[in-house]
Structure formats: structure tokens, C-alpha cells
XYZ file of C-alpha atoms in Angstrom:
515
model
C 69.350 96.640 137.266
C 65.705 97.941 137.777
C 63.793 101.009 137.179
C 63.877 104.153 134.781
C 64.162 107.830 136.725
C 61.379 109.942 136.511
C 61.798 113.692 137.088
C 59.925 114.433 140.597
C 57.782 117.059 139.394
C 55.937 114.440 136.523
C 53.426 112.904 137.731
C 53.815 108.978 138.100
C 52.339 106.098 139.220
C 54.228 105.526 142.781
C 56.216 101.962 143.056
C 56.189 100.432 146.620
C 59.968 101.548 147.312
C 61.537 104.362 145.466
C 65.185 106.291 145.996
C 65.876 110.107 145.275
C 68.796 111.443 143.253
C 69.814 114.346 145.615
C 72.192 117.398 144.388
C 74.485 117.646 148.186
C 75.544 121.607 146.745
C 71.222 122.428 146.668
C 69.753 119.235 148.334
C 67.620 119.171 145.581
C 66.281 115.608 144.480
C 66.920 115.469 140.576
C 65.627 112.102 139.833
C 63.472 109.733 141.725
C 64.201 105.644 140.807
C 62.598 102.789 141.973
C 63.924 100.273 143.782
C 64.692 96.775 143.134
C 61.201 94.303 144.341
C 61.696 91.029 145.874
C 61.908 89.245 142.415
C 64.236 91.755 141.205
C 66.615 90.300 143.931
C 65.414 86.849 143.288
C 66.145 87.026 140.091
C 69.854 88.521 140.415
C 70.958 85.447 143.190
C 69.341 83.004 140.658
C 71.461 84.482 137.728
C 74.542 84.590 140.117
C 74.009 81.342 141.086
C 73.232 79.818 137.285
C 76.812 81.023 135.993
C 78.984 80.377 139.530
C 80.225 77.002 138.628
C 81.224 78.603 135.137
C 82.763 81.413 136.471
C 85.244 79.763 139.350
C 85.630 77.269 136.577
C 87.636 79.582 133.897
C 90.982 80.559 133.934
C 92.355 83.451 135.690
C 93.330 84.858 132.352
C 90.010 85.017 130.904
C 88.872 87.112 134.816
C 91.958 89.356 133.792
C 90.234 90.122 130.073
C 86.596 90.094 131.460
C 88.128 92.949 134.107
C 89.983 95.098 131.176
C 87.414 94.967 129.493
C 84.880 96.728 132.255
C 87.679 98.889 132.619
C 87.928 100.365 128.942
C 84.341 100.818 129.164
C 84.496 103.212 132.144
C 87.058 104.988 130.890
C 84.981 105.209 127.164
C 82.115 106.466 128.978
C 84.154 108.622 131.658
C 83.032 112.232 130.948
C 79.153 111.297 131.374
C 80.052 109.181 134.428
C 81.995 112.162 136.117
C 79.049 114.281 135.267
C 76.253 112.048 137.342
C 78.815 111.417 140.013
C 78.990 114.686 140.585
C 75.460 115.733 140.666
C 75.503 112.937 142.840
C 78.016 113.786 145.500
C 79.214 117.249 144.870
C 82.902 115.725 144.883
C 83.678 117.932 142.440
C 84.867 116.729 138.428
C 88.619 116.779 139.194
C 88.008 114.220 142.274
C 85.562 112.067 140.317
C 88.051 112.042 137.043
C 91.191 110.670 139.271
C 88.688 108.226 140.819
C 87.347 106.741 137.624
C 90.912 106.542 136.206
C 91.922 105.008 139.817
C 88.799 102.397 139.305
C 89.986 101.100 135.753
C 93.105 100.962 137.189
C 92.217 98.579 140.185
C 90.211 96.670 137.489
C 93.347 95.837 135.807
C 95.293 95.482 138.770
C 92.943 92.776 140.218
C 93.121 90.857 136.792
C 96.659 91.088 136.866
C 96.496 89.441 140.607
C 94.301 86.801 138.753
C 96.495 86.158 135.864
C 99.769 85.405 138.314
C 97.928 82.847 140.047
C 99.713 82.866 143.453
C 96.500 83.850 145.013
C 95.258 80.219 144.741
C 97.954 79.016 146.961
C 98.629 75.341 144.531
C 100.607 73.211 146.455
C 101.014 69.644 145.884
C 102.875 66.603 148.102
C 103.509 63.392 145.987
C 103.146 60.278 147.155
C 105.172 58.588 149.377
C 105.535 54.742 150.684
C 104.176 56.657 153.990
C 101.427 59.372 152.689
C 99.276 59.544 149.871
C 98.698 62.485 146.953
C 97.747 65.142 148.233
C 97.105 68.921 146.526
C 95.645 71.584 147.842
C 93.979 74.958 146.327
C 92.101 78.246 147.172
C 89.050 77.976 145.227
C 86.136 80.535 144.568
C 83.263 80.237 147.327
C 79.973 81.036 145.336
C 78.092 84.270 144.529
C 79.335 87.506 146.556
C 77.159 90.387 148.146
C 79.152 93.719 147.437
C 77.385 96.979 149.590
C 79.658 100.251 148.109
C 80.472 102.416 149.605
C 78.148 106.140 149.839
C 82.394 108.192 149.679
C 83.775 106.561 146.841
C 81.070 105.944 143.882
C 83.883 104.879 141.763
C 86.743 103.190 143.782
C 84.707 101.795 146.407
C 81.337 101.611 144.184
C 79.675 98.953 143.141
C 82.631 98.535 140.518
C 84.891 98.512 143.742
C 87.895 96.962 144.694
C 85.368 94.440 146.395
C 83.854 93.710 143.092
C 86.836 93.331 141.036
C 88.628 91.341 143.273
C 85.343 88.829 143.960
C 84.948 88.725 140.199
C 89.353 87.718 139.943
C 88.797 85.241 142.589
C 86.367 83.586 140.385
C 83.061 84.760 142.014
C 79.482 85.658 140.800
C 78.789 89.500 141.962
C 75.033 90.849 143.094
C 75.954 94.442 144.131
C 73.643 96.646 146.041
C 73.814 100.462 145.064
C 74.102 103.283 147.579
C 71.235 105.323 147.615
C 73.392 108.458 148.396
C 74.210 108.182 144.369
C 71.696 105.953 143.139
C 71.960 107.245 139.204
C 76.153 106.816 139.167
C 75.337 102.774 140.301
C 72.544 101.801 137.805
C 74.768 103.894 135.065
C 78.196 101.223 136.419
C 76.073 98.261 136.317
C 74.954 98.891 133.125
C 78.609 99.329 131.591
C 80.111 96.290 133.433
C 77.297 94.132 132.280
C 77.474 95.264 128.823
C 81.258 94.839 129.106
C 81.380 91.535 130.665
C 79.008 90.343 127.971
C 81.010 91.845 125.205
C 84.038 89.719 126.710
C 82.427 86.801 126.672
C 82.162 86.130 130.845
C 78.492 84.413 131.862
C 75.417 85.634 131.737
C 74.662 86.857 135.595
C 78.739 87.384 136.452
C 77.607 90.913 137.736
C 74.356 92.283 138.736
C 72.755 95.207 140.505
C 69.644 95.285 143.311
C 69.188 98.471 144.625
C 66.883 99.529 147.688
C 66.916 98.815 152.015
C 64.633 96.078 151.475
C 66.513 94.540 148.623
C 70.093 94.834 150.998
C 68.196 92.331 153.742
C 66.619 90.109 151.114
C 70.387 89.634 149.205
C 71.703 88.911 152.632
C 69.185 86.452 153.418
C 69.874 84.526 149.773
C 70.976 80.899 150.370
C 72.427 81.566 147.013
C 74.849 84.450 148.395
C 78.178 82.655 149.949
C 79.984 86.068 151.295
C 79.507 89.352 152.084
C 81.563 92.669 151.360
C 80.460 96.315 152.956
C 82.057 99.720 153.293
C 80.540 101.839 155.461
C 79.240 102.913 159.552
C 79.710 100.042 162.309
C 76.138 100.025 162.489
C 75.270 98.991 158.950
C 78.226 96.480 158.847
C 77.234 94.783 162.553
C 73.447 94.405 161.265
C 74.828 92.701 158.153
C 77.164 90.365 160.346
C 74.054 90.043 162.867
C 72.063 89.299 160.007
C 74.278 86.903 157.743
C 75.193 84.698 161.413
C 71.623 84.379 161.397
C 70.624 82.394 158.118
C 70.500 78.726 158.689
C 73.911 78.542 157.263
C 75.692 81.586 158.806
C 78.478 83.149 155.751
C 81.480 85.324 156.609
C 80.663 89.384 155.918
C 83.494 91.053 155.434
C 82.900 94.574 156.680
C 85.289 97.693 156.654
C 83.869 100.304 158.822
C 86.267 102.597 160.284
C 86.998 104.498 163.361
C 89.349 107.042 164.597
C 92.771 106.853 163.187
C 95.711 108.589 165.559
C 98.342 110.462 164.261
C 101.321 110.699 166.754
C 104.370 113.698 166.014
C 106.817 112.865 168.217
C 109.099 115.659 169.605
C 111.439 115.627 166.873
C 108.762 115.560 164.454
C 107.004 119.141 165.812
C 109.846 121.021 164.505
C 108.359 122.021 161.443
C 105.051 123.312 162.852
C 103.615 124.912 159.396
C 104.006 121.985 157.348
C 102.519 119.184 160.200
C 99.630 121.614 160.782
C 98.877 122.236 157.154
C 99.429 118.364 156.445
C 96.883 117.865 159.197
C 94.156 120.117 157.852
C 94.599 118.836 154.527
C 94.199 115.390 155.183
C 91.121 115.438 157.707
C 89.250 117.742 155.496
C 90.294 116.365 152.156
C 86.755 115.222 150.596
C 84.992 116.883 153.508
C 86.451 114.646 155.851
C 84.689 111.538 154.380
C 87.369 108.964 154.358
C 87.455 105.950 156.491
C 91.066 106.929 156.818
C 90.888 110.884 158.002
C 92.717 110.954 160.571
C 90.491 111.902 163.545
C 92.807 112.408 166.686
C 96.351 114.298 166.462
C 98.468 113.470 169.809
C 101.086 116.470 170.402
C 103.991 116.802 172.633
C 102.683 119.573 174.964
C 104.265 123.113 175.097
C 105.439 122.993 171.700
C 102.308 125.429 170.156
C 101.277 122.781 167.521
C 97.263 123.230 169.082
C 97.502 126.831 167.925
C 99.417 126.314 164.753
C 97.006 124.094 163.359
C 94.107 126.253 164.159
C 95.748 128.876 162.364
C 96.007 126.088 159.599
C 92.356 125.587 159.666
C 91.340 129.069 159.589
C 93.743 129.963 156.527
C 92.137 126.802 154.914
C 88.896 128.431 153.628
C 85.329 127.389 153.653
C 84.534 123.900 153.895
C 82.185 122.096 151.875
C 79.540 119.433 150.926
C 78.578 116.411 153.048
C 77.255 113.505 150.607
C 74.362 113.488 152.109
C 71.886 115.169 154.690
C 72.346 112.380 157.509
C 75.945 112.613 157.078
C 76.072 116.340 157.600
C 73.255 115.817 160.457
C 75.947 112.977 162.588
C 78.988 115.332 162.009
C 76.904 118.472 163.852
C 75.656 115.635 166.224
C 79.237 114.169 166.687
C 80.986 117.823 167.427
C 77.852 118.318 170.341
C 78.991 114.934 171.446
C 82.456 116.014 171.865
C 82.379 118.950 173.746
C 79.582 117.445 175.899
C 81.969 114.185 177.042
C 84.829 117.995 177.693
C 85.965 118.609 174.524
C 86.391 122.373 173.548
C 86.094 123.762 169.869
C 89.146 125.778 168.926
C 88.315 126.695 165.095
C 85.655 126.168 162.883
C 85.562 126.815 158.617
C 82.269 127.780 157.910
C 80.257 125.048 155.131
C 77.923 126.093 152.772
C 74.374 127.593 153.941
C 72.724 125.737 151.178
C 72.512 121.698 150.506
C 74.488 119.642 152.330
C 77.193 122.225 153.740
C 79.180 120.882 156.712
C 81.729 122.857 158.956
C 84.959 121.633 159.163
C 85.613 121.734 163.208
C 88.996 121.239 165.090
C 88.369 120.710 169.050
C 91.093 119.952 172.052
C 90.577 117.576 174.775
C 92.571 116.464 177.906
C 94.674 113.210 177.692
C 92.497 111.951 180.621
C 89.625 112.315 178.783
C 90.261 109.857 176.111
C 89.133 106.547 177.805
C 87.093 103.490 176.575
C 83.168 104.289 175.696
C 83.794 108.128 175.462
C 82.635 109.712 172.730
C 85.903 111.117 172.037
C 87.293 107.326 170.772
C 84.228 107.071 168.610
C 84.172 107.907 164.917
C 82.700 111.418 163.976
C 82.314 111.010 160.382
C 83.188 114.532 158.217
C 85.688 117.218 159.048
C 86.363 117.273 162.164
C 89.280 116.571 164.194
C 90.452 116.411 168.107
C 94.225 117.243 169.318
C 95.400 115.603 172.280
C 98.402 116.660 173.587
C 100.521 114.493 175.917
C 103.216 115.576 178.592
C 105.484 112.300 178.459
C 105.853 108.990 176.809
C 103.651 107.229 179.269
C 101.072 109.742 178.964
C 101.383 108.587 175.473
C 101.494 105.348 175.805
C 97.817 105.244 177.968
C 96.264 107.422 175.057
C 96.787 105.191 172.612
C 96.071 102.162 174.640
C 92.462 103.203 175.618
C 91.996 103.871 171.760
C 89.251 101.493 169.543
C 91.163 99.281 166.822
C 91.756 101.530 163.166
C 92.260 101.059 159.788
C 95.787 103.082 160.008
C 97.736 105.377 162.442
C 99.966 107.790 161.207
C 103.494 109.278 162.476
C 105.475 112.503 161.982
C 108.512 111.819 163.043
C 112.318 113.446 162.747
C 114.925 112.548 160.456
C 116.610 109.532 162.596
C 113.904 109.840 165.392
C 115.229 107.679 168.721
C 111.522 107.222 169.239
C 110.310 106.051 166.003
C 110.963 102.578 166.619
C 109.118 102.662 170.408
C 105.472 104.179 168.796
C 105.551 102.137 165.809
C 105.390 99.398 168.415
C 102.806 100.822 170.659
C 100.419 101.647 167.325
C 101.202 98.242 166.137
C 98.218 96.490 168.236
C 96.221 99.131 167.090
C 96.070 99.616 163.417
C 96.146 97.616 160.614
C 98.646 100.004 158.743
C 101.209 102.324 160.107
C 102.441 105.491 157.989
C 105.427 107.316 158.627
C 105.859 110.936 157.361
C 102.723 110.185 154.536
C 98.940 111.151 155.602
C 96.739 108.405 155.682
C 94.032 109.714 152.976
C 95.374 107.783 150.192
C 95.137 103.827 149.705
C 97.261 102.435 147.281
C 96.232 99.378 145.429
C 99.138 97.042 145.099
C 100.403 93.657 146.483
C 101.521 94.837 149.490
C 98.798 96.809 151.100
C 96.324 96.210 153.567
C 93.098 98.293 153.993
C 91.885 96.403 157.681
C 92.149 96.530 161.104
C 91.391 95.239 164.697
C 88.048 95.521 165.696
C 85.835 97.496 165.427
C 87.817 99.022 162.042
C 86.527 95.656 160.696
C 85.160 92.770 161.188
C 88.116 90.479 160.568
C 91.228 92.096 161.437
C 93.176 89.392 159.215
C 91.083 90.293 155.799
C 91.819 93.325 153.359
C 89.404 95.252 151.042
C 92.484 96.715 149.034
C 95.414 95.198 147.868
C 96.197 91.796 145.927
C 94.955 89.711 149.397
C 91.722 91.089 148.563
C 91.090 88.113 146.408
C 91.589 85.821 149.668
C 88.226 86.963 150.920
C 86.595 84.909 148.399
C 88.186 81.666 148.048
C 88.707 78.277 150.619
C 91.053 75.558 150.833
C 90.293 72.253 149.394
C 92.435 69.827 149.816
C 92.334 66.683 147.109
C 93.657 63.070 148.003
C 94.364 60.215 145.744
C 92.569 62.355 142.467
C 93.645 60.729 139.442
C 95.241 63.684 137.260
C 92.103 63.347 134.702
C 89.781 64.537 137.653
C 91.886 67.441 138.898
C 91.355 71.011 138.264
C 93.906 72.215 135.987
C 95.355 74.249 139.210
C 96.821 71.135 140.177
C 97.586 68.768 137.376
C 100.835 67.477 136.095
C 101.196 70.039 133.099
C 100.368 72.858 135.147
C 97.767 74.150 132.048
C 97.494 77.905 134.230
C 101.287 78.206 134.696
C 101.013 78.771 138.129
C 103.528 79.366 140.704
C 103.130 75.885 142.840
C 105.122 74.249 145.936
C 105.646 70.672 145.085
C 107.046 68.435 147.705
C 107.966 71.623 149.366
C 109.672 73.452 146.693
C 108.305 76.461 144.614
C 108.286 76.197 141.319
C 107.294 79.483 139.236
C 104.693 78.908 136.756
C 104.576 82.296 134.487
C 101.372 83.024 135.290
C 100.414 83.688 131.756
C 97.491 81.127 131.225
């Protein structure tokens, strides 16, 4: 962690690099903090690095207490924590307070996927007159790179699922802080080092380099083994560019987002009030800054769902706050692009004249009109939406096949809709999660889920940045032959020290997972 804020109207020496603390409702800077130097990062990968072969090396039960522990120390120093992050992003305290509880939660939740062991994938073949001993384990790959996200300072911070489920895997954390809430990340790292200290994990488990120039420089670190981002397509493909560049390229895992369709089929436009205020609600819900706002509706035509949802928008109120001035700035920029490529605007709510205010836009465009390199398949970031609406099934059917790969596609359907089954097959190429009846602005952390998708959603279609797989980012198989049980890990010896579920000779066996 580097630097102590200075109020911008004191006068102060000037460090080389420097971030504001902007208010979005006044675009006011608050705070000015400087950034991390080139030894400040040095000095975080060396820490990282120290402690990595002591952190893979301890139990998943001891991750699971290190993890609870961070998480009773947010939720200890909640109310101040709500306070900055709202200063910070004009989220509002109600939004920030479910966050931070969601956040302690996912910090548990990863420890818990930890604890049960599965993760690690123990399998062991005995030997046989024909084949040696073999086992075989997931096991941590080194120091991790975590870039939060600028939408989520708590849940997809630099206290993010990313984090916590790098630190259960059994990896070393550097994380770099957004600028767009620069005061909400120092104040994070501060309580998960204290915390992690306090539970006894290694010195240098989690640190914090903040600053452009210190995001490169961790990239570049022969100490850093993987990379996790949330955030545009063009910050996550200079990270990949960057991290296939170092003499020994490393995996960056990036979720980035595009447009995410919602289909109603015909059955599912009989309730026109409820679809169109479902619709507003979700891609305006935070301002329309979630990776999964869903940014194209596709309508049966002649059924007056266009209209009914501009009503929806226009009995909706004001919009609101962008997190920052750039991402107000693209959404204006994205709308031009939209009607220039023959998109028309059919309602707009007003934002805020002051700050960051952003208006929350709905615009139609022809089903013709949606084809490959238009901007009307490319991501406009904020609240604003396009309805498509299709005459047939075919029509449909070409729509959705022109579309860019997305984290999720959504459907509102009918009660036993005959053609359910036939769009959950043509979104099925397309998305990395399919909803039916729920809008996709919510991401539940459990076992089952997966926050990914084709390209360009993400950079590996097959990794998640939510869920218990999470922790699969961070580890790699290595396979052990002819060990003798003193020199195994404890994953894989005889009395099974972890309790972990394992597949010997092709049977599971069910550990507990209490170790």
C-alpha cells in the first residue's frame, strides 16, 4: 500500500504519478494519492514471491480461517467503508451495504470451497504388475495479479471474488487498485493485510500497487504466475498482449463483457408491463454498469413490446451517476455510434446536469442491421439499451448468430413454452450462462455458477471469475510417479491428513473435507 491523501487545495510537494479521489454526483476530486513507484511494485512481487511456497504449502483449512477472518474485518469496519465507497462511486449506501455484506460472504464461501478440497482434483492409481504409482493434484501456480474491477469496489474489488479465490487456491495476491475509487482500495488492503496478519497467514499473502505504470510493471514481474482483470476488452487484450509477451508468456484471465441478448418468445410477450418494466430495471440498475446489463432485447414483431417499454423507461425517472467521467463520455459516444450505424432513439431519462450524470437511452434498430463489426454488436457501457424485433424464427435465428460471444443471454418465455427448448439451443454457442424468466444483473456465488463466456466476453471461454471453479484458475496438474509416501504432499498420502475427497484406483472416496 503506498501514499497518504492530501486534500487538493494544500499545497504539496508533487510525486511523479498521483490519482484523484473524484465525487461522480459533483465531479469534484476530494483527495489526491500517490501512486505506487517502481520499488513499490518491486517490493510487493518480492513479498509475494518470499511467502508463495508457504502459502500453497498450508492446508486449505487454515486459507478458509485466513479468508473469515478478512471477512469479519470488513464487516467490523463496514459503515466507514460504505461511506468512502460512496464518495467514491455515487452507488449510493444501500448498494454499497449489500455489496460489502455480499463480499464477506464470497470470502467465506471461497474458504469453504478450500476447506472441501475437491478443487484439487486428488486422484491416485496404485501400482500394478503393469503401471507404476501414480497421483495426481491441482496445485497453486505462484503469485497472482488481481486488476478490480472500477463497478464493483467491493465484490469485484481488490477483495474480489478473484482475490479470495487466488488466496483459497493457495496463491500469493499483488492487487492493483482502480483509480475510479482509489481511497475504498488502499482502505481494503489495509484491512485484509491487517486481518491476514492477525490470522496468522505470511507476511506478503496480499498486497496493493496502485497506479497505470505500476499495472504494466506487475504484469511484467517474472515473479507474477497469472493474471485476473474485470473490465473493457481493451484493457484486458493489452494485458493478454502484454503478459504473451514476457519471456515466459502466463495465462490472464480476463472478463470483459459485451452485449448480452435477451430473447421473449411469443408466449413470453403476453405480459407486456412486467417484461418491459423487468427490462428497464435490469439495464439501468447501477446506471447500467454491469458486465451483465442486458444490452439488446429481441421482440416478436407486432406485439407493441417497443412501445411498452418506452413507456417503461419514461415512468422510470431520472437516471443517474456514471462512475466516472470517461465512462459517462463512451456511453454519449456509444448512443452517437448507434444511431449513426441506423439506430433510432425512442426514449431517453434525463441524468444529472452536475458530476458524472448519464442518460439512460433506449434505441430500435432493424434485424438487418445487426451484423458482425457494427456498432450495434459492440458493448455500450451504461444505460442504454437496443430492441430488435424479429418477424419469424429464422429471422431470429440470424440475429443471434451474427451476435459477439457474452457472459449470459436471457429468456422470457411462457409457462410450457414449445419454443423454449429451440432458443436455449441457439443461445447456447453464445453465452456462457443462459437465464430463463430471471434478469441477468445478479451473479450468484455458489458451486454451480459460471461468470464466462466465448470470446470476446473473455478470454478463456472455459474459466470462471465467480463460482467455486474460480479456484481452477490458479492451480495445475502435477502428476507424481514412484514418490515414496514420506515425500508426498499430504494431498496424496496414505492417511489422507486434509480429508479430501480422492479417486483411488478409480473409485471416489469422500474425505470430510474438514482438515
Amino acid at each position: 500500500m503506498t501514499g497518504t491523501p492530501r486534500r487538493p487545495d494544500v499545497p504539496h510537494p508533487e510525486p511523479q504519478h498521483e490519482e484523484p479521489s473524484l465525487e461522480p454526483r459533483t465531479g469534484r476530486a476530494h483527495a489526491v494519492f500517490p501512486t505506487s513507484t517502481d520499488q513499490d511494485v518491486d517490493l510487493a512481487t518480492a513479498r509475494a514471491e518470499s511467502c508463495a511456497r508457504r502459502v500453497a504449502a498450508s492446508s486449505p483449512a487454515a486459507r478458509r480461517t485466513w479468508l473469515s477472518a478478512v471477512a469479519a474485518s470488513l464487516e467490523e469496519a463496514a459503515d466507514h467503508l460504505v461511506a468512502v465507497a460512496d464518495r467514491e462511486t455515487g452507488l449510493g449506501a444501500v448498494r454499497l451495504s449489500g455489496e460489502l455484506a455480499r463480499t464477506a460472504s464470497q470470502l467465506r464461501f471461497y474458504g469453504t470451497v478450500a476447506a472441501d478440497g475437491a478443487y484439487l482434483g486428488a486422484t491416485i492409481d496404485r501400482a500394478t504388475e503393469s503401471s507404476p504409482w501414480l497421483g495426481r493434484v491441482h496445485v497453486p501456480v505462484g503469485p497472482v495479479a488481481v486488476f478490480g474491477a472500477s463497478n464493483f469496489p467491493f465484490a469485484f474489488g481488490v477483495l474480489g471474488n478473484d482475490t479470495a479465490s487466488a488466496i483459497a487456491a493457495g496463491c500469493p495476491v499483488v492487487a492493483k487498485g482502480h483509480p475510479a475509487h482509489p481511497e475504498t482500495s488502499r482502505l481494503l488492503a489495509a484491512v485484509a493485510i491487517e486481518a491476514l496478519a492477525r490470522a496468522g497467514a505470511p507476511d506478503g499473502t496480499f498486497g496493493l500497487v496502485t497506479g497505470f505504470a505500476a499495472g504494466t510493471r506487475l504484469v511484467d514481474d517474472p515473479a507474477i504466475s497469472a493474471v485476473a482483470f474485470t473490465g473493457s476488452q481493451s484493457g484486458g487484450m493489452a494485458l493478454r498482449d502484454r503478459a504473451l509477451a514476457r519471456p515466459v508468456p502466463i495465462a490472464v484471465y480476463a472478463e470483459m463483457g459485451t452485449v448480452n441478448p435477451v430473447v421473449v418468445t411469443a408466449a413470453g410477450a403476453d405480459d407486456l408491463a412486467s417484461l418491459a418494466a423487468g427490462f428497464v430495471g435490469s439495464f439501468t440498475l447501477g446506471s447500467g454498469q454491469f458486465c451483465t446489463k442486458p444490452g439488446l432485447l429481441l421482440a416478436p414483431a407486432g406485439r407493441g413490446i417497443a412501445d411498452a417499454v418506452a413507456q417503461a423507461l419514461r415512468d422510470s425517472g431520472p437516471s443517474g451517476w456514471a462512475l466516472t467521467g470517461p465512462i459517462a463520455e463512451h456511453a454519449r459516444a456509444g448512443v452517437a455510434a448507434f444511431v449513426a450505424a441506423g439506430a433510432e432513439v425512442l426514449q431517453i431519462a434525463t441524468g444529472p446536469a452536475e458530476g458524472f450524470g448519464v442518460d439512460a437511452v433506449l434505441l430500435r434498430a432493424e434485424a438487418n442491421a445487426i451484423v458482425a463489426d457494427s456498432p450495434l454488436v459492440a458493448e455500450c457501457f451504461g444505460p442504454v439499451a437496443i430492441i430488435v424485433e424479429y418477424r419469424d424464427d429464422k429471422e431470429l435465428a440470424g440475429v443471434l448468430g451474427r451476435l459477439q460471444g457474452a457472459l449470459v443471454g436471457t429468456i422470457i418465455a411462457g409457462g410450457d413454452d414449445p419454443d423454449l427448448s429451440a432458443v436455449i439451443d441457439l443461445l447456447s454457442p453464445v453465452v456462457g450462462r443462459i437465464t430463463v424468466g430471471d434478469w441477468p444483473t445478479g451473479v450468484a456465488w455458489t458451486w454451480a455458477q459460471h461468470h464466462g463466456g466465448p470470446w470476446p466476453a473473455t478470454s478463456d471461454a472455459r474459466a470462471t471469475s465467480v463460482g467455486a471453479a474460480a479456484l481452477d484458475r490458479f492451480t495445475r496438474p502435477l502428476a507424481l510417479q514412484s514418490v515414496p509416501e514420506p515425500a508426498l504432499p499430504p494431498s496424496l498420502q496414505d492417511s489422507n491428513p486434509w480429508h479430501l475427497p480422492r479417486r483411488i484406483d478409480g473409485v471416489l472416496h469422500l474425505g470430510g473435507g474438514d482438515q
